[in-house]
CSV table of C-alpha atoms in Angstrom, one decimal:
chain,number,residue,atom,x,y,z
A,12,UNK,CA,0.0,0.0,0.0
A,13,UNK,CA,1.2,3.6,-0.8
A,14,UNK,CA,-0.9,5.1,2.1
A,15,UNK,CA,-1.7,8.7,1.7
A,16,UNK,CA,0.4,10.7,-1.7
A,17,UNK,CA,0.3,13.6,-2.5
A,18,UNK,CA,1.0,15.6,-5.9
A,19,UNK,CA,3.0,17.6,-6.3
A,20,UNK,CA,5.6,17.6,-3.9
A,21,UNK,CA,6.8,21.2,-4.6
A,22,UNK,CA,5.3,24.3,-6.4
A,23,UNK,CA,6.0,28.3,-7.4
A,24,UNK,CA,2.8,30.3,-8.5
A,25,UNK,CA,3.1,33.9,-9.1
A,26,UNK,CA,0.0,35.9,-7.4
A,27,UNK,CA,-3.5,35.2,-9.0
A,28,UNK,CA,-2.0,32.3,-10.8
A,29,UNK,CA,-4.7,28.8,-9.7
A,30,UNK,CA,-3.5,25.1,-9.2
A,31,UNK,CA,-4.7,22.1,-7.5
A,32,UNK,CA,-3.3,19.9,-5.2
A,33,UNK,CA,-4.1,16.3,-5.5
A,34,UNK,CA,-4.4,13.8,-2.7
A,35,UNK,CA,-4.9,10.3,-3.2
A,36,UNK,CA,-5.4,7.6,-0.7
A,37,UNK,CA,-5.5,3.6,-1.1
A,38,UNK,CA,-6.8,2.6,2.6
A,39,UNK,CA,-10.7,3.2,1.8
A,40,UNK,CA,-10.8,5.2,4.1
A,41,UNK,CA,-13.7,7.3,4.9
A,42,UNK,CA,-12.5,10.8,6.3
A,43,UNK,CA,-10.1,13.2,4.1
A,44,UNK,CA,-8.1,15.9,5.6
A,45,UNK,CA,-6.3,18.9,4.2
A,46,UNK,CA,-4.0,21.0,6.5
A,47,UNK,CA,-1.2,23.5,6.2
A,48,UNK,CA,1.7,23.9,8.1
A,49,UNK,CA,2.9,27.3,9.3
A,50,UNK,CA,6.0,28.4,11.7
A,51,UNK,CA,4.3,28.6,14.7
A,52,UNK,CA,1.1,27.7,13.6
A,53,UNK,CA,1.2,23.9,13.5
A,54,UNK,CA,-1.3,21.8,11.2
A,55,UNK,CA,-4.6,24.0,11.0
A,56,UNK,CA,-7.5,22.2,9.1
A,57,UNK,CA,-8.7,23.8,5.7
A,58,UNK,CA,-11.4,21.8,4.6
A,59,UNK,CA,-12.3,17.8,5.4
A,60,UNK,CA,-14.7,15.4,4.1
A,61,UNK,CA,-16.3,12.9,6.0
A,62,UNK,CA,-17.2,10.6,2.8
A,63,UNK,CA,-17.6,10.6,-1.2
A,64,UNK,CA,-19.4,13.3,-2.5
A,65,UNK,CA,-19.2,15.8,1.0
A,66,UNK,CA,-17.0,18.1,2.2
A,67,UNK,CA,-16.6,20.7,5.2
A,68,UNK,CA,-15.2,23.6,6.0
A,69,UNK,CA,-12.4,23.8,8.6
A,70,UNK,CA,-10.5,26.7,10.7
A,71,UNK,CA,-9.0,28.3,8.2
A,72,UNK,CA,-11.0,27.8,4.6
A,73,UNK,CA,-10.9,31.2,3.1
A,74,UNK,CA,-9.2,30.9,-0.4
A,75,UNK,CA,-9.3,27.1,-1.1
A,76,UNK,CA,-12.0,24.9,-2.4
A,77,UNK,CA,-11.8,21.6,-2.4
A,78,UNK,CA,-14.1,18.1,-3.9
A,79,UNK,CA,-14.2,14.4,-3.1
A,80,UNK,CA,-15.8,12.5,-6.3
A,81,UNK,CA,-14.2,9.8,-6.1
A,82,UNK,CA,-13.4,8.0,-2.6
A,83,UNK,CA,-9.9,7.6,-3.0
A,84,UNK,CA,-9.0,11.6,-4.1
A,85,UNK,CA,-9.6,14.6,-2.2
A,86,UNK,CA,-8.6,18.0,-4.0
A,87,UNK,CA,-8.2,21.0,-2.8
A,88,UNK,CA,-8.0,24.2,-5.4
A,89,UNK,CA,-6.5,27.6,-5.1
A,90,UNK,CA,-8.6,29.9,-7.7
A,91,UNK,CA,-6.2,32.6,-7.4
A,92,UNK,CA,-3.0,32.1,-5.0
A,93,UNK,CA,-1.7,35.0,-2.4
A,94,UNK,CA,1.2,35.1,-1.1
A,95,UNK,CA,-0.3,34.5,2.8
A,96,UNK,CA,-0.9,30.9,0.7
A,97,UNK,CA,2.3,30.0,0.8
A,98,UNK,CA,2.9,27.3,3.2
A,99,UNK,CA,3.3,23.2,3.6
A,100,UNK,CA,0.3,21.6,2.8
A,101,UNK,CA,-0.7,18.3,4.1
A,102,UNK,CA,-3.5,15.4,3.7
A,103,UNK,CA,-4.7,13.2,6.1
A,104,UNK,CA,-7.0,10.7,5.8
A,105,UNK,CA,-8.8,8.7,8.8
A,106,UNK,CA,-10.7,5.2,8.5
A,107,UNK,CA,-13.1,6.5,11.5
A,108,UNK,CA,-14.5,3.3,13.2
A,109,UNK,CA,-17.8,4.3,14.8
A,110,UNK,CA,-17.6,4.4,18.3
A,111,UNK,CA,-14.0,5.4,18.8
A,112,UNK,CA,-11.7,8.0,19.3
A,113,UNK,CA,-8.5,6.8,18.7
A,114,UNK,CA,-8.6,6.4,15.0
A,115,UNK,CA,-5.1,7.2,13.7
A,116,UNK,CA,-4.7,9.9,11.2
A,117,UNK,CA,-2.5,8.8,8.2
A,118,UNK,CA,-0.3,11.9,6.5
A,119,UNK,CA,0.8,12.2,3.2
A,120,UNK,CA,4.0,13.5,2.9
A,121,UNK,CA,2.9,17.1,2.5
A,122,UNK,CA,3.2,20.0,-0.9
A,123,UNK,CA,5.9,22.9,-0.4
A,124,UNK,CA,4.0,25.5,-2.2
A,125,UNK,CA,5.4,29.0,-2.6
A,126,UNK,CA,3.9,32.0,-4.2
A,127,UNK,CA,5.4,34.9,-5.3
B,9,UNK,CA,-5.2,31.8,24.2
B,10,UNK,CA,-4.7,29.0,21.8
B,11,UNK,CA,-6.6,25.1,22.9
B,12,UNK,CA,-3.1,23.8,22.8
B,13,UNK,CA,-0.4,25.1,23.5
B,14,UNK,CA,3.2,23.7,23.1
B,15,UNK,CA,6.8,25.7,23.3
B,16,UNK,CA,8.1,25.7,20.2
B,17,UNK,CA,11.9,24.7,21.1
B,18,UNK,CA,14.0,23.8,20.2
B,19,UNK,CA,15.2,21.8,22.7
B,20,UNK,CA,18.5,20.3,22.3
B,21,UNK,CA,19.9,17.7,24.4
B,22,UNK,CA,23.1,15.6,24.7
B,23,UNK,CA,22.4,11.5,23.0
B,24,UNK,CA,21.4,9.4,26.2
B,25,UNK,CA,19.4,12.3,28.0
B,26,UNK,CA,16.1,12.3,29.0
B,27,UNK,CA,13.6,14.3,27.2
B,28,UNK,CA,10.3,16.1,28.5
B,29,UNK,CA,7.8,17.5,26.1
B,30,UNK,CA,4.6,19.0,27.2
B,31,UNK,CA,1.9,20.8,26.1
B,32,UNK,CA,-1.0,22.5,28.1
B,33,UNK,CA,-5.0,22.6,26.8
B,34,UNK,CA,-8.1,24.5,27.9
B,35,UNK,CA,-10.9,22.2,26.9
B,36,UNK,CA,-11.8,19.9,29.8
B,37,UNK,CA,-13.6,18.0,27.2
B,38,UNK,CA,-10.4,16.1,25.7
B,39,UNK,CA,-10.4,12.3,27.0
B,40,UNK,CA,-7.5,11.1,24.7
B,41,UNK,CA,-4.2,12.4,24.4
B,42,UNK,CA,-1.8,11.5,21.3
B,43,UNK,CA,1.4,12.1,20.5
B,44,UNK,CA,3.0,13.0,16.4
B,45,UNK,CA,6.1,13.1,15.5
B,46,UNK,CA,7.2,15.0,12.5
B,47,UNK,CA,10.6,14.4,10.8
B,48,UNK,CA,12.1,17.2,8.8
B,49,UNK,CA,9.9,17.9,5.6
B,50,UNK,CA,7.9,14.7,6.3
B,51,UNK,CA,4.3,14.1,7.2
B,52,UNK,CA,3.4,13.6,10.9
B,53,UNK,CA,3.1,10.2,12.1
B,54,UNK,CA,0.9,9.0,15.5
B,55,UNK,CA,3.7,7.7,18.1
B,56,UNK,CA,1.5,6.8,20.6
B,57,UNK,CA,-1.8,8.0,22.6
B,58,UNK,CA,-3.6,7.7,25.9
B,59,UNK,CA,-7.0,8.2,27.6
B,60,UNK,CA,-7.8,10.3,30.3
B,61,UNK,CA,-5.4,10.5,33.0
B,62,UNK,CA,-2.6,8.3,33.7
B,63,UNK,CA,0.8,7.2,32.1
B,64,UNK,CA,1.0,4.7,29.1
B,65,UNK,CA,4.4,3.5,28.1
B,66,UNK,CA,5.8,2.5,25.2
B,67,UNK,CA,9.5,1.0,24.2
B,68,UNK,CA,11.6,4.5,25.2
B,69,UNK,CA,8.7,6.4,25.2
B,70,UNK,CA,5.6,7.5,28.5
B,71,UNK,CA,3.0,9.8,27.8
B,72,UNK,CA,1.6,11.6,30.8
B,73,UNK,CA,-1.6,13.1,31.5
B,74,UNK,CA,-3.1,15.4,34.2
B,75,UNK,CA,-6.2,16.5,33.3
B,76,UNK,CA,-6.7,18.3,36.8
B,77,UNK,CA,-3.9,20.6,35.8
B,78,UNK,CA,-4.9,20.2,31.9
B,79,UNK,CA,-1.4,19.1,31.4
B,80,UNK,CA,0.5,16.3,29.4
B,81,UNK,CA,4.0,14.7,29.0
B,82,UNK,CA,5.8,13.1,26.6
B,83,UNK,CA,9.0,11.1,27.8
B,84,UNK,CA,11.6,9.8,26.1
B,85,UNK,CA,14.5,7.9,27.7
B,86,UNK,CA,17.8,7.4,26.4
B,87,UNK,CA,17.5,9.6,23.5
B,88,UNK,CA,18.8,9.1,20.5
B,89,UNK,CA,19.7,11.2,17.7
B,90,UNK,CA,17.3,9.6,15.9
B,91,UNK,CA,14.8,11.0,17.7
B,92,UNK,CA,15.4,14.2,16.5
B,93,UNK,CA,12.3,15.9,14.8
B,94,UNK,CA,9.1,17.9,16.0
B,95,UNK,CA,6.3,16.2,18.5
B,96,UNK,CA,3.1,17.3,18.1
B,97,UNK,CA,0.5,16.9,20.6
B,98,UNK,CA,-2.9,16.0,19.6
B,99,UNK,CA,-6.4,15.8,21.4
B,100,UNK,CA,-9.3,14.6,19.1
B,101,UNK,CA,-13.1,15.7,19.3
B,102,UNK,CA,-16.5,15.3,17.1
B,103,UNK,CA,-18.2,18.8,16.0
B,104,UNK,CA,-21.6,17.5,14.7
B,105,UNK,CA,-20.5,14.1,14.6
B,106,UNK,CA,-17.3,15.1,12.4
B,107,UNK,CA,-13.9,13.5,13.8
B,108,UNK,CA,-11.8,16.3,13.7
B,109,UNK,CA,-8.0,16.9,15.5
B,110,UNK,CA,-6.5,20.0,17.2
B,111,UNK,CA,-2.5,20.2,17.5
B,112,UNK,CA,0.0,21.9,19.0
B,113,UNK,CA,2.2,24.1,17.2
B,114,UNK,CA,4.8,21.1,18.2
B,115,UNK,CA,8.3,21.2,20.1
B,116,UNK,CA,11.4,21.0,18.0
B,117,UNK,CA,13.9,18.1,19.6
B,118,UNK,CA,17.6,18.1,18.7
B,119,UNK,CA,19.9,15.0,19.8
B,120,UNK,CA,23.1,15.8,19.4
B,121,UNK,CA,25.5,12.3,19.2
């Protein structure tokens, strides 16, 4: 199993310039994360999706969008990048057992994206 | 204030020391505790987690919680400079029925050999 990948591994966009940042997961699992990564910050969550077809906002949404059609992928778009967007990006995806609390979260291995 | 807070480090200690991390929380709500750890431009990985109060041990490793004093440990013993990287705390909780983490900012740990 690959676990959680993610593409690409490193970007540059100039300002107002759009991309998307796949994520792509072979554990059927059932919850999708995406996160960045900030000095000082730690992991704050973007947007998650608790199955195929839905999708929630997290802490810090503004600027992204994302969309799980297929299980497996979970996308998340930049319509027109800012510089405050530059950052490590990382998704997590969860099996989520019903009843439990523990479920381990399973990181890819994150997107360096920098824009200018 | 910040739900979780952690000092950023970094800490850097001799090979063979021991180690504390901690990190402190406001929501008296959290029942289980877990522990990342986050090599240098890698994704985190769980290390270990408990429930509630008490110490759980694992190999090198004890996490520690007080939830009186909203307070938890991480321990490592005979450190290695493999252990170098960040630790991030974690406490899960549902929002409408939605699994969702909070983390520290994470501590920075430096072994030196």
């Amino acid at each position: 199993n690959a676990g959680v990948t993610q593409t690409p591994k490193f970007r540059v966009l100039k300002t107002g310039q759009s991309m998307t940042l796949l994520c792509a997961q072979d554990m059927n699992h059932e919850y999708m994360y995406w996160y960045r990564q900030d000095p000082g910050m730690g992991l704050r969550l973007i947007h998650y999706s608790v199955g195929e077809g839905t999708t929630a906002k997290g802490e810090v949404p503004d600027g992204y969008n994302v969309s799980r059609l297929k299980k497996q992928n979970f996308l998340l778009g930049l319509e027109s990048a800012a510089p405050s967007q530059t950052s490590v990006y990382f998704c997590a995806s969860i099996r989520r057992r019903s009843g439990t609390s523990t479920d381990t979260q399973y990181f890819g291995p994150g997107t360096r994206l920098t824009v200018l | 204030q910040k739900e979780v807070e952690q000092d950023p480090g970094p800490l850097s200690v001799p090979e063979g020391a021991i180690v504390s991390l901690n990190c402190t929380y406001s929501n008296s709500a959290f029942q289980y505790f877990m522990w990342y750890r986050q090599y240098s431009r890698k994704g985190p990985e769980l290390l270990m987690y408990t429930y509630s109060s008490g110490n759980k041990e694992d190999g090198r490793f004890t996490a520690q919680v007080d939830k009186s004093s909203k307070y938890i440990s991480l321990f490592i013993r005979d450190s290695q400079p493999s252990d170098s990287a960040t630790y991030l705390c974690a406490m899960p909780y549902l929002v409408d029925s939605s699994y969702k983490l909070i983390f520290g900012s994470g501590t920075r740990l430096l072994v030196r050999p």
